[in-house]
PDB file of C-alpha atoms and ligand atoms in Angstrom:
ATOM      1  CA  MET A   1      36.182 135.556  59.652  1.00  0.00           C
ATOM      2  CA  LYS A   2      37.079 137.469  62.803  1.00  0.00           C
ATOM      3  CA  LYS A   3      39.400 140.466  62.493  1.00  0.00           C
ATOM      4  CA  VAL A   4      42.881 140.271  64.045  1.00  0.00           C
ATOM      5  CA  ARG A   5      42.598 143.041  66.665  1.00  0.00           C
ATOM      6  CA  LYS A   6      45.016 142.073  69.411  1.00  0.00           C
ATOM      7  CA  ALA A   7      48.755 141.561  69.449  1.00  0.00           C
ATOM      8  CA  ILE A   8      51.026 140.050  72.066  1.00  0.00           C
ATOM      9  CA  PHE A   9      54.585 141.351  72.369  1.00  0.00           C
ATOM     10  CA  PRO A  10      56.675 138.875  74.372  1.00  0.00           C
ATOM     11  CA  VAL A  11      59.429 140.966  75.971  1.00  0.00           C
ATOM     12  CA  GLY A  12      60.182 138.890  79.044  1.00  0.00           C
ATOM     13  CA  GLY A  13      63.426 137.255  77.831  1.00  0.00           C
ATOM     14  CA  LEU A  14      66.818 137.794  79.448  1.00  0.00           C
ATOM     15  CA  GLY A  15      68.685 138.857  76.309  1.00  0.00           C
ATOM     16  CA  THR A  16      71.851 137.075  77.429  1.00  0.00           C
ATOM     17  CA  ARG A  17      73.469 137.355  74.003  1.00  0.00           C
ATOM     18  CA  PHE A  18      73.700 141.110  74.478  1.00  0.00           C
ATOM     19  CA  LEU A  19      75.200 141.161  77.941  1.00  0.00           C
ATOM     20  CA  PRO A  20      76.517 143.400  79.409  1.00  0.00           C
ATOM     21  CA  ALA A  21      74.403 145.875  77.353  1.00  0.00           C
ATOM     22  CA  THR A  22      71.207 144.180  78.535  1.00  0.00           C
ATOM     23  CA  LYS A  23      72.121 143.879  82.208  1.00  0.00           C
ATOM     24  CA  ALA A  24      69.986 146.864  83.212  1.00  0.00           C
ATOM     25  CA  MET A  25      68.224 147.560  79.920  1.00  0.00           C
ATOM     26  CA  PRO A  26      65.765 145.418  77.960  1.00  0.00           C
ATOM     27  CA  LYS A  27      67.039 143.878  74.731  1.00  0.00           C
ATOM     28  CA  GLU A  28      63.874 145.158  73.044  1.00  0.00           C
ATOM     29  CA  MET A  29      64.991 148.749  73.792  1.00  0.00           C
ATOM     30  CA  LEU A  30      68.201 148.371  71.764  1.00  0.00           C
ATOM     31  CA  PRO A  31      68.018 150.898  68.936  1.00  0.00           C
ATOM     32  CA  VAL A  32      68.093 150.518  65.202  1.00  0.00           C
ATOM     33  CA  VAL A  33      69.556 153.972  64.500  1.00  0.00           C
ATOM     34  CA  ASP A  34      67.314 156.081  66.755  1.00  0.00           C
ATOM     35  CA  LYS A  35      64.257 153.956  67.489  1.00  0.00           C
ATOM     36  CA  PRO A  36      64.124 150.972  69.823  1.00  0.00           C
ATOM     37  CA  LEU A  37      63.293 147.570  68.340  1.00  0.00           C
ATOM     38  CA  ILE A  38      60.024 147.398  70.258  1.00  0.00           C
ATOM     39  CA  GLN A  39      58.822 150.674  68.725  1.00  0.00           C
ATOM     40  CA  TYR A  40      59.280 149.286  65.207  1.00  0.00           C
ATOM     41  CA  ALA A  41      57.236 146.215  66.217  1.00  0.00           C
ATOM     42  CA  VAL A  42      54.428 148.308  67.717  1.00  0.00           C
ATOM     43  CA  GLU A  43      54.309 150.536  64.630  1.00  0.00           C
ATOM     44  CA  GLU A  44      54.171 147.445  62.425  1.00  0.00           C
ATOM     45  CA  ALA A  45      51.257 146.064  64.452  1.00  0.00           C
ATOM     46  CA  ALA A  46      49.387 149.383  64.319  1.00  0.00           C
ATOM     47  CA  ALA A  47      49.869 149.488  60.523  1.00  0.00           C
ATOM     48  CA  ALA A  48      48.282 146.013  60.363  1.00  0.00           C
ATOM     49  CA  GLY A  49      45.147 147.276  62.115  1.00  0.00           C
ATOM     50  CA  ILE A  50      45.938 146.033  65.641  1.00  0.00           C
ATOM     51  CA  GLU A  51      43.869 147.879  68.258  1.00  0.00           C
ATOM     52  CA  GLU A  52      45.038 146.260  71.517  1.00  0.00           C
ATOM     53  CA  PHE A  53      48.697 145.901  72.454  1.00  0.00           C
ATOM     54  CA  ILE A  54      49.602 143.347  75.121  1.00  0.00           C
ATOM     55  CA  PHE A  55      53.153 143.293  76.459  1.00  0.00           C
ATOM     56  CA  VAL A  56      54.381 140.270  78.387  1.00  0.00           C
ATOM     57  CA  THR A  57      57.238 141.776  80.367  1.00  0.00           C
ATOM     58  CA  GLY A  58      59.616 140.623  83.091  1.00  0.00           C
ATOM     59  CA  ARG A  59      62.055 141.989  85.626  1.00  0.00           C
ATOM     60  CA  GLY A  60      63.957 145.073  84.511  1.00  0.00           C
ATOM     61  CA  LYS A  61      61.617 145.889  81.644  1.00  0.00           C
ATOM     62  CA  THR A  62      59.860 148.969  82.993  1.00  0.00           C
ATOM     63  CA  SER A  63      61.630 151.283  80.546  1.00  0.00           C
ATOM     64  CA  ILE A  64      59.400 149.737  77.847  1.00  0.00           C
ATOM     65  CA  GLU A  65      56.320 151.010  79.722  1.00  0.00           C
ATOM     66  CA  ASP A  66      57.894 154.446  80.109  1.00  0.00           C
ATOM     67  CA  HIS A  67      58.757 154.553  76.418  1.00  0.00           C
ATOM     68  CA  PHE A  68      55.090 154.268  75.424  1.00  0.00           C
ATOM     69  CA  ASP A  69      53.906 156.848  77.978  1.00  0.00           C
ATOM     70  CA  HIS A  70      54.056 160.626  78.305  1.00  0.00           C
ATOM     71  CA  SER A  71      57.207 162.192  79.667  1.00  0.00           C
ATOM     72  CA  PHE A  72      55.726 165.528  80.713  1.00  0.00           C
ATOM     73  CA  GLU A  73      59.003 167.056  81.891  1.00  0.00           C
ATOM     74  CA  LEU A  74      60.820 166.200  78.669  1.00  0.00           C
ATOM     75  CA  GLU A  75      57.909 167.273  76.491  1.00  0.00           C
ATOM     76  CA  SER A  76      57.543 170.647  78.226  1.00  0.00           C
ATOM     77  CA  MET A  77      61.283 171.252  78.079  1.00  0.00           C
ATOM     78  CA  LEU A  78      61.345 170.523  74.331  1.00  0.00           C
ATOM     79  CA  LYS A  79      58.350 172.829  73.864  1.00  0.00           C
ATOM     80  CA  ASP A  80      60.062 175.660  75.793  1.00  0.00           C
ATOM     81  CA  ARG A  81      63.149 175.239  73.640  1.00  0.00           C
ATOM     82  CA  GLY A  82      61.117 175.165  70.442  1.00  0.00           C
ATOM     83  CA  ASN A  83      62.547 171.759  69.503  1.00  0.00           C
ATOM     84  CA  ASN A  84      59.623 170.708  67.335  1.00  0.00           C
ATOM     85  CA  ASN A  85      61.507 167.993  65.475  1.00  0.00           C
ATOM     86  CA  ALA A  86      62.180 166.096  68.684  1.00  0.00           C
ATOM     87  CA  LEU A  87      58.583 166.681  69.809  1.00  0.00           C
ATOM     88  CA  ASP A  88      57.378 165.212  66.514  1.00  0.00           C
ATOM     89  CA  ASP A  89      59.532 162.137  67.097  1.00  0.00           C
ATOM     90  CA  LEU A  90      57.771 161.577  70.414  1.00  0.00           C
ATOM     91  CA  SER A  91      54.264 162.127  69.113  1.00  0.00           C
ATOM     92  CA  GLY A  92      52.399 158.941  68.313  1.00  0.00           C
ATOM     93  CA  LEU A  93      54.240 156.909  70.953  1.00  0.00           C
ATOM     94  CA  VAL A  94      51.358 157.171  73.412  1.00  0.00           C
ATOM     95  CA  ARG A  95      48.449 155.053  72.254  1.00  0.00           C
ATOM     96  CA  ALA A  96      44.755 155.523  73.066  1.00  0.00           C
ATOM     97  CA  PRO A  97      43.990 155.063  76.787  1.00  0.00           C
ATOM     98  CA  GLY A  98      43.150 151.454  77.555  1.00  0.00           C
ATOM     99  CA  SER A  99      44.583 150.055  74.330  1.00  0.00           C
ATOM    100  CA  ILE A 100      47.900 148.995  75.839  1.00  0.00           C
ATOM    101  CA  CYS A 101      48.491 146.661  78.738  1.00  0.00           C
ATOM    102  CA  TYR A 102      51.427 145.059  80.503  1.00  0.00           C
ATOM    103  CA  LEU A 103      51.585 141.817  82.417  1.00  0.00           C
ATOM    104  CA  ARG A 104      54.492 140.073  84.028  1.00  0.00           C
ATOM    105  CA  GLN A 105      55.949 136.721  83.089  1.00  0.00           C
ATOM    106  CA  GLN A 106      57.409 135.981  86.504  1.00  0.00           C
ATOM    107  CA  GLU A 107      59.965 133.525  85.147  1.00  0.00           C
ATOM    108  CA  PRO A 108      61.430 133.505  81.626  1.00  0.00           C
ATOM    109  CA  LEU A 109      60.380 129.942  80.823  1.00  0.00           C
ATOM    110  CA  GLY A 110      60.280 130.405  77.053  1.00  0.00           C
ATOM    111  CA  LEU A 111      58.350 132.083  74.249  1.00  0.00           C
ATOM    112  CA  GLY A 112      55.409 129.656  74.513  1.00  0.00           C
ATOM    113  CA  HIS A 113      55.122 130.382  78.219  1.00  0.00           C
ATOM    114  CA  ALA A 114      55.241 134.142  77.616  1.00  0.00           C
ATOM    115  CA  VAL A 115      52.381 133.914  75.107  1.00  0.00           C
ATOM    116  CA  TRP A 116      50.388 131.639  77.456  1.00  0.00           C
ATOM    117  CA  CYS A 117      50.701 134.269  80.235  1.00  0.00           C
ATOM    118  CA  ALA A 118      48.418 136.537  78.137  1.00  0.00           C
ATOM    119  CA  ARG A 119      45.679 133.896  77.728  1.00  0.00           C
ATOM    120  CA  HIS A 120      43.044 135.729  79.799  1.00  0.00           C
ATOM    121  CA  LEU A 121      43.364 138.834  77.643  1.00  0.00           C
ATOM    122  CA  ILE A 122      42.531 137.061  74.386  1.00  0.00           C
ATOM    123  CA  ASN A 123      38.924 136.140  73.666  1.00  0.00           C
ATOM    124  CA  ASP A 124      37.588 133.813  71.010  1.00  0.00           C
ATOM    125  CA  GLU A 125      39.410 135.463  68.129  1.00  0.00           C
ATOM    126  CA  PRO A 126      42.669 135.073  66.188  1.00  0.00           C
ATOM    127  CA  PHE A 127      45.494 137.216  67.544  1.00  0.00           C
ATOM    128  CA  ALA A 128      48.997 138.262  66.497  1.00  0.00           C
ATOM    129  CA  VAL A 129      52.363 137.707  68.182  1.00  0.00           C
ATOM    130  CA  LEU A 130      55.389 139.844  67.308  1.00  0.00           C
ATOM    131  CA  SER A 131      58.951 139.231  68.466  1.00  0.00           C
ATOM    132  CA  ALA A 132      60.614 142.632  68.436  1.00  0.00           C
ATOM    133  CA  ASP A 133      64.062 141.142  67.934  1.00  0.00           C
ATOM    134  CA  ASP A 134      63.043 139.948  64.476  1.00  0.00           C
ATOM    135  CA  PHE A 135      63.308 143.277  62.680  1.00  0.00           C
ATOM    136  CA  ILE A 136      61.843 143.363  59.183  1.00  0.00           C
ATOM    137  CA  LEU A 137      62.553 145.944  56.487  1.00  0.00           C
ATOM    138  CA  SER A 138      59.830 145.875  53.860  1.00  0.00           C
ATOM    139  CA  ASP A 139      57.710 148.148  51.687  1.00  0.00           C
ATOM    140  CA  GLN A 140      54.525 146.806  53.256  1.00  0.00           C
ATOM    141  CA  PRO A 141      54.767 145.963  56.983  1.00  0.00           C
ATOM    142  CA  CYS A 142      55.159 142.190  57.439  1.00  0.00           C
ATOM    143  CA  LEU A 143      52.200 141.731  59.802  1.00  0.00           C
ATOM    144  CA  LYS A 144      49.952 143.655  57.404  1.00  0.00           C
ATOM    145  CA  GLN A 145      50.951 141.270  54.605  1.00  0.00           C
ATOM    146  CA  MET A 146      50.086 138.338  56.873  1.00  0.00           C
ATOM    147  CA  VAL A 147      46.769 139.683  58.126  1.00  0.00           C
ATOM    148  CA  GLU A 148      45.704 140.317  54.530  1.00  0.00           C
ATOM    149  CA  ALA A 149      46.677 136.782  53.496  1.00  0.00           C
ATOM    150  CA  TYR A 150      45.197 135.106  56.606  1.00  0.00           C
ATOM    151  CA  ASP A 151      41.944 133.197  56.271  1.00  0.00           C
ATOM    152  CA  ASP A 152      42.017 130.429  58.881  1.00  0.00           C
ATOM    153  CA  GLY A 153      44.144 128.369  61.250  1.00  0.00           C
ATOM    154  CA  ASN A 154      47.631 129.254  62.431  1.00  0.00           C
ATOM    155  CA  MET A 155      49.897 131.353  60.241  1.00  0.00           C
ATOM    156  CA  VAL A 156      53.616 131.905  60.855  1.00  0.00           C
ATOM    157  CA  ALA A 157      56.049 134.118  58.949  1.00  0.00           C
ATOM    158  CA  VAL A 158      58.722 132.030  57.256  1.00  0.00           C
ATOM    159  CA  THR A 159      61.915 132.487  55.341  1.00  0.00           C
ATOM    160  CA  ASN A 160      64.344 130.040  53.765  1.00  0.00           C
ATOM    161  CA  VAL A 161      67.570 129.882  55.786  1.00  0.00           C
ATOM    162  CA  PRO A 162      70.956 128.353  54.911  1.00  0.00           C
ATOM    163  CA  GLN A 163      70.897 124.627  55.764  1.00  0.00           C
ATOM    164  CA  GLN A 164      73.696 125.016  58.342  1.00  0.00           C
ATOM    165  CA  ASN A 165      71.488 127.445  60.339  1.00  0.00           C
ATOM    166  CA  VAL A 166      68.325 125.322  60.633  1.00  0.00           C
ATOM    167  CA  SER A 167      69.095 124.306  64.221  1.00  0.00           C
ATOM    168  CA  ARG A 168      68.444 127.907  65.364  1.00  0.00           C
ATOM    169  CA  TYR A 169      64.804 127.920  64.202  1.00  0.00           C
ATOM    170  CA  GLY A 170      61.424 126.218  64.190  1.00  0.00           C
ATOM    171  CA  ILE A 171      61.417 124.359  60.857  1.00  0.00           C
ATOM    172  CA  LEU A 172      58.397 123.390  58.735  1.00  0.00           C
ATOM    173  CA  ASP A 173      57.771 119.921  57.403  1.00  0.00           C
ATOM    174  CA  VAL A 174      56.386 121.119  54.087  1.00  0.00           C
ATOM    175  CA  ASP A 175      53.285 119.555  52.569  1.00  0.00           C
ATOM    176  CA  ARG A 176      52.629 122.009  49.732  1.00  0.00           C
ATOM    177  CA  ASP A 177      54.696 124.986  48.671  1.00  0.00           C
ATOM    178  CA  GLU A 178      52.724 127.619  46.796  1.00  0.00           C
ATOM    179  CA  GLY A 179      55.374 130.333  46.857  1.00  0.00           C
ATOM    180  CA  ASN A 180      54.154 132.927  49.313  1.00  0.00           C
ATOM    181  CA  LYS A 181      52.077 130.322  51.221  1.00  0.00           C
ATOM    182  CA  VAL A 182      53.687 127.115  52.464  1.00  0.00           C
ATOM    183  CA  TRP A 183      51.311 124.481  53.876  1.00  0.00           C
ATOM    184  CA  ALA A 184      52.924 122.390  56.581  1.00  0.00           C
ATOM    185  CA  LYS A 185      52.181 118.884  57.797  1.00  0.00           C
ATOM    186  CA  GLY A 186      54.535 119.183  60.742  1.00  0.00           C
ATOM    187  CA  VAL A 187      57.007 121.431  62.523  1.00  0.00           C
ATOM    188  CA  VAL A 188      60.097 120.854  64.632  1.00  0.00           C
ATOM    189  CA  GLU A 189      61.877 123.306  66.928  1.00  0.00           C
ATOM    190  CA  LYS A 190      65.648 123.640  66.502  1.00  0.00           C
ATOM    191  CA  PRO A 191      66.297 120.322  64.719  1.00  0.00           C
ATOM    192  CA  PRO A 192      69.859 119.051  64.210  1.00  0.00           C
ATOM    193  CA  VAL A 193      71.090 120.007  60.729  1.00  0.00           C
ATOM    194  CA  ASP A 194      70.840 116.430  59.394  1.00  0.00           C
ATOM    195  CA  LYS A 195      67.328 115.867  60.790  1.00  0.00           C
ATOM    196  CA  ALA A 196      65.621 119.060  59.603  1.00  0.00           C
ATOM    197  CA  PRO A 197      62.615 118.342  57.341  1.00  0.00           C
ATOM    198  CA  SER A 198      63.320 121.495  55.248  1.00  0.00           C
ATOM    199  CA  ASN A 199      65.080 124.844  55.497  1.00  0.00           C
ATOM    200  CA  VAL A 200      61.808 126.809  55.758  1.00  0.00           C
ATOM    201  CA  ALA A 201      62.243 128.592  59.082  1.00  0.00           C
ATOM    202  CA  ILE A 202      59.714 130.329  61.323  1.00  0.00           C
ATOM    203  CA  ILE A 203      60.503 133.890  62.305  1.00  0.00           C
ATOM    204  CA  GLY A 204      58.849 136.057  64.925  1.00  0.00           C
ATOM    205  CA  ARG A 205      55.493 137.014  63.401  1.00  0.00           C
ATOM    206  CA  TYR A 206      52.414 134.880  64.015  1.00  0.00           C
ATOM    207  CA  VAL A 207      48.638 134.956  63.588  1.00  0.00           C
ATOM    208  CA  LEU A 208      47.242 132.301  65.914  1.00  0.00           C
ATOM    209  CA  LEU A 209      44.014 130.710  67.005  1.00  0.00           C
ATOM    210  CA  PRO A 210      43.160 131.011  70.723  1.00  0.00           C
ATOM    211  CA  GLU A 211      42.987 127.198  70.897  1.00  0.00           C
ATOM    212  CA  ILE A 212      46.772 127.309  71.148  1.00  0.00           C
ATOM    213  CA  PHE A 213      46.379 128.201  74.849  1.00  0.00           C
ATOM    214  CA  THR A 214      44.863 124.775  75.543  1.00  0.00           C
ATOM    215  CA  HIS A 215      48.068 123.176  74.292  1.00  0.00           C
ATOM    216  CA  LEU A 216      50.398 125.673  75.983  1.00  0.00           C
ATOM    217  CA  GLU A 217      48.520 124.946  79.221  1.00  0.00           C
ATOM    218  CA  ARG A 218      50.365 121.610  79.462  1.00  0.00           C
ATOM    219  CA  GLN A 219      53.576 123.562  80.112  1.00  0.00           C
ATOM    220  CA  GLU A 220      55.673 120.929  78.409  1.00  0.00           C
ATOM    221  CA  ARG A 221      59.351 121.783  78.080  1.00  0.00           C
ATOM    222  CA  GLY A 222      60.886 121.390  74.632  1.00  0.00           C
ATOM    223  CA  ALA A 223      64.157 122.412  72.953  1.00  0.00           C
ATOM    224  CA  GLY A 224      66.565 124.132  75.350  1.00  0.00           C
ATOM    225  CA  GLY A 225      64.343 123.176  78.318  1.00  0.00           C
ATOM    226  CA  GLU A 226      61.961 126.021  77.409  1.00  0.00           C
ATOM    227  CA  ILE A 227      58.196 125.999  76.815  1.00  0.00           C
ATOM    228  CA  GLN A 228      58.208 126.452  73.056  1.00  0.00           C
ATOM    229  CA  LEU A 229      55.441 128.081  71.037  1.00  0.00           C
ATOM    230  CA  THR A 230      56.293 125.785  68.115  1.00  0.00           C
ATOM    231  CA  ASP A 231      55.475 122.619  70.085  1.00  0.00           C
ATOM    232  CA  ALA A 232      51.921 123.829  70.686  1.00  0.00           C
ATOM    233  CA  PHE A 233      51.283 123.949  66.918  1.00  0.00           C
ATOM    234  CA  ILE A 234      51.802 120.209  66.515  1.00  0.00           C
ATOM    235  CA  PRO A 235      48.506 118.943  68.007  1.00  0.00           C
ATOM    236  CA  MET A 236      46.602 121.534  65.937  1.00  0.00           C
ATOM    237  CA  ILE A 237      48.053 120.443  62.590  1.00  0.00           C
ATOM    238  CA  GLY A 238      45.484 118.411  60.654  1.00  0.00           C
ATOM    239  CA  LYS A 239      42.642 120.008  62.588  1.00  0.00           C
ATOM    240  CA  TYR A 240      43.349 123.523  61.314  1.00  0.00           C
ATOM    241  CA  PRO A 241      45.470 124.791  58.419  1.00  0.00           C
ATOM    242  CA  PHE A 242      49.070 125.492  59.420  1.00  0.00           C
ATOM    243  CA  VAL A 243      50.512 127.951  56.945  1.00  0.00           C
ATOM    244  CA  GLY A 244      53.952 129.496  56.586  1.00  0.00           C
ATOM    245  CA  TYR A 245      53.775 132.932  54.987  1.00  0.00           C
ATOM    246  CA  ARG A 246      56.796 133.966  52.886  1.00  0.00           C
ATOM    247  CA  PHE A 247      56.662 137.705  53.461  1.00  0.00           C
ATOM    248  CA  LYS A 248      58.175 140.242  51.109  1.00  0.00           C
ATOM    249  CA  GLY A 249      61.033 142.029  52.835  1.00  0.00           C
ATOM    250  CA  ARG A 250      64.313 141.422  54.591  1.00  0.00           C
ATOM    251  CA  ARG A 251      64.496 140.139  58.128  1.00  0.00           C
ATOM    252  CA  PHE A 252      67.356 140.875  60.515  1.00  0.00           C
ATOM    253  CA  ASP A 253      67.933 138.730  63.592  1.00  0.00           C
ATOM    254  CA  CYS A 254      68.383 141.569  66.056  1.00  0.00           C
ATOM    255  CA  GLY A 255      68.662 139.053  68.885  1.00  0.00           C
ATOM    256  CA  SER A 256      72.225 138.602  67.587  1.00  0.00           C
ATOM    257  CA  LYS A 257      74.998 141.195  67.425  1.00  0.00           C
ATOM    258  CA  GLU A 258      75.599 140.624  63.711  1.00  0.00           C
ATOM    259  CA  GLY A 259      71.896 141.085  62.952  1.00  0.00           C
ATOM    260  CA  LEU A 260      71.571 144.291  64.961  1.00  0.00           C
ATOM    261  CA  LEU A 261      74.677 145.764  63.322  1.00  0.00           C
ATOM    262  CA  ALA A 262      73.401 144.847  59.843  1.00  0.00           C
ATOM    263  CA  ALA A 263      69.959 146.323  60.590  1.00  0.00           C
ATOM    264  CA  ASN A 264      71.538 149.580  61.780  1.00  0.00           C
ATOM    265  CA  LEU A 265      73.698 149.857  58.675  1.00  0.00           C
ATOM    266  CA  ASN A 266      70.815 149.132  56.316  1.00  0.00           C
ATOM    267  CA  VAL A 267      68.393 151.561  57.960  1.00  0.00           C
ATOM    268  CA  ALA A 268      71.018 154.294  58.191  1.00  0.00           C
ATOM    269  CA  PHE A 269      71.943 153.771  54.540  1.00  0.00           C
ATOM    270  CA  LYS A 270      68.321 154.355  53.523  1.00  0.00           C
ATOM    271  CA  ARG A 271      68.079 157.652  55.432  1.00  0.00           C
ATOM    272  CA  ASP A 272      68.819 160.949  53.717  1.00  0.00           C
ATOM    273  CA  ASP A 273      70.386 162.428  56.867  1.00  0.00           C
ATOM    274  CA  LEU A 274      72.798 159.505  57.348  1.00  0.00           C
ATOM    275  CA  LYS A 275      73.445 157.997  53.943  1.00  0.00           C
ATOM    276  CA  GLN A 276      76.531 160.105  53.178  1.00  0.00           C
ATOM    277  CA  SER A 277      78.320 159.563  56.477  1.00  0.00           C
ATOM    278  CA  VAL A 278      77.535 155.838  56.460  1.00  0.00           C
ATOM    279  CA  THR A 279      78.865 155.516  52.919  1.00  0.00           C
ATOM    280  CA  GLN A 280      82.076 157.340  53.900  1.00  0.00           C
ATOM    281  CA  GLU A 281      82.521 155.090  56.916  1.00  0.00           C
ATOM    282  CA  ILE A 282      81.954 151.929  54.871  1.00  0.00           C
ATOM    283  CA  GLN A 283      84.414 153.186  52.243  1.00  0.00           C
ATOM    284  CA  ALA A 284      87.026 153.860  54.935  1.00  0.00           C
ATOM    285  CA  LEU A 285      86.503 150.392  56.395  1.00  0.00           C
ATOM    286  CA  TYR A 286      86.666 148.842  52.951  1.00  0.00           C
ATOM    287  CA  ASP A 287      89.980 150.639  52.254  1.00  0.00           C
ATOM    288  CA  GLU A 288      91.350 149.438  55.580  1.00  0.00           C
ATOM    289  CA  ILE A 289      90.265 145.864  54.857  1.00  0.00           C
ATOM    290  CA  SER A 290      91.747 145.956  51.342  1.00  0.00           C
ATOM    291  CA  GLU A 291      95.036 147.296  52.683  1.00  0.00           C
ATOM    292  CA  HIS A 292      95.043 144.692  55.425  1.00  0.00           C
ATOM    293  CA  SER A 293      94.319 141.792  53.067  1.00  0.00           C
ATOM    294  CA  GLN A 294      97.117 143.030  50.747  1.00  0.00           C
ATOM    295  CA  ASN A 295      99.512 142.958  53.699  1.00  0.00           C
ATOM    296  CA  VAL A 296      98.327 139.484  54.565  1.00  0.00           C
ATOM    297  CA  LYS A 297      98.935 138.399  50.978  1.00  0.00           C
ATOM    298  CA  ILE A 298     102.445 139.918  50.941  1.00  0.00           C
ATOM    299  CA  LYS A 299     103.273 138.298  54.243  1.00  0.00           C
ATOM    300  CA  GLY A 300     101.982 134.937  53.068  1.00  0.00           C
ATOM    301  CA  ALA A 301     103.758 135.136  49.679  1.00  0.00           C
TER     302      ALA A 301
HETATM  303  P1  UTP B   1      64.935 134.811  72.635  1.00  0.00           P
HETATM  304  O1  UTP B   1      64.761 133.401  72.272  1.00  0.00           O
HETATM  305  O2  UTP B   1      65.790 135.622  71.725  1.00  0.00           O
HETATM  306  O3  UTP B   1      65.513 134.848  74.127  1.00  0.00           O
HETATM  307  O4  UTP B   1      63.507 135.467  72.763  1.00  0.00           O
HETATM  308  P2  UTP B   1      66.076 136.033  74.998  1.00  0.00           P
HETATM  309  O5  UTP B   1      66.092 135.574  76.409  1.00  0.00           O
HETATM  310  O6  UTP B   1      65.308 137.308  74.771  1.00  0.00           O
HETATM  311  O7  UTP B   1      67.552 136.294  74.468  1.00  0.00           O
HETATM  312  P3  UTP B   1      68.916 135.462  74.632  1.00  0.00           P
HETATM  313  O8  UTP B   1      68.754 134.244  73.758  1.00  0.00           O
HETATM  314  O9  UTP B   1      69.114 135.134  76.096  1.00  0.00           O
HETATM  315  O10 UTP B   1      69.962 136.410  74.139  1.00  0.00           O
HETATM  316  C1  UTP B   1      62.726 135.889  71.652  1.00  0.00           C
HETATM  317  C2  UTP B   1      61.645 136.850  72.156  1.00  0.00           C
HETATM  318  O11 UTP B   1      60.822 136.184  73.116  1.00  0.00           O
HETATM  319  C3  UTP B   1      60.836 136.862  74.355  1.00  0.00           C
HETATM  320  C4  UTP B   1      62.112 137.720  74.342  1.00  0.00           C
HETATM  321  O12 UTP B   1      61.962 138.850  75.190  1.00  0.00           O
HETATM  322  C5  UTP B   1      62.257 138.059  72.878  1.00  0.00           C
HETATM  323  O13 UTP B   1      61.509 139.225  72.541  1.00  0.00           O
HETATM  324  N1  UTP B   1      60.829 135.888  75.470  1.00  0.00           N
HETATM  325  C6  UTP B   1      61.709 134.855  75.466  1.00  0.00           C
HETATM  326  C7  UTP B   1      59.945 136.063  76.501  1.00  0.00           C
HETATM  327  O14 UTP B   1      59.120 137.009  76.508  1.00  0.00           O
HETATM  328  N2  UTP B   1      59.967 135.174  77.541  1.00  0.00           N
HETATM  329  C8  UTP B   1      60.812 134.114  77.571  1.00  0.00           C
HETATM  330  O15 UTP B   1      60.770 133.324  78.533  1.00  0.00           O
HETATM  331  C9  UTP B   1      61.708 133.954  76.503  1.00  0.00           C
END
């Protein structure tokens, strides 16, 4: 079996749900505490053994390139000031020369289109795709879990979602559920709640066969008028295994405001330098809410 060496990071989306914050700044640069989402995704890929990092970018995304490059002025200023902690935080951001590349998706036509844009950079080998806005807190990095469990075909990270939320996701038509591996006989992107074949939802981590490019090549528009990655799985099902991997960990949808807020709270709560102040803040909010709900009760009585 060929090793998974390359990862695609689709970062060409518009991030409209975070406007105005994302008017002049990429959604993938939004921070969870003090690190941008895209940095967590790159670190996760590196921990899974990825050697080549391919970013599919778009207009207004150049700060992502700058983030993973040297900033000589800043570095020398920090050195002069003896700020070694900050210097440490920057070390490791710059990867080996030639291991990172950026290409432009000229139009944000969908996730499937973004992945297809990188087709000439993937050879005859399975490759990973990571959506930075799916942020995963876990003991073992999610992609590492997947790469270790992968043996053939297309593998997607999955999680069970509440039935009322199925229309936000690609949903598996389950053939066999073995706990951490779910074998699918079909998949449907953003089905209406009453038509969803299950509540097993795909989230943004994939290990894919390069044959997917042949199907993405057709440029067919799916749900929301976008070229969907999910639709390209369908003609491959039956020919190759199509496996959902139930990773261990908690996923936050950082493409939504609620998800990003929850991720920030959870990460801050786990950090020694922030735990106390976060706890105090939550306690203060809790007191305010309790007082408020008492007032509401009194008023309503
Ligand atoms: P989303 O579906 O969340 O879309 O993309 P979006 O445009 O970023 O955000 P909203 O919905 O307008 O708020 C999931 C991932 O796929 C990338 C995004 O950058 C994000 O990392 N993507 C999406 C692309 O690279 N190109 C696209 O055409 C669409």
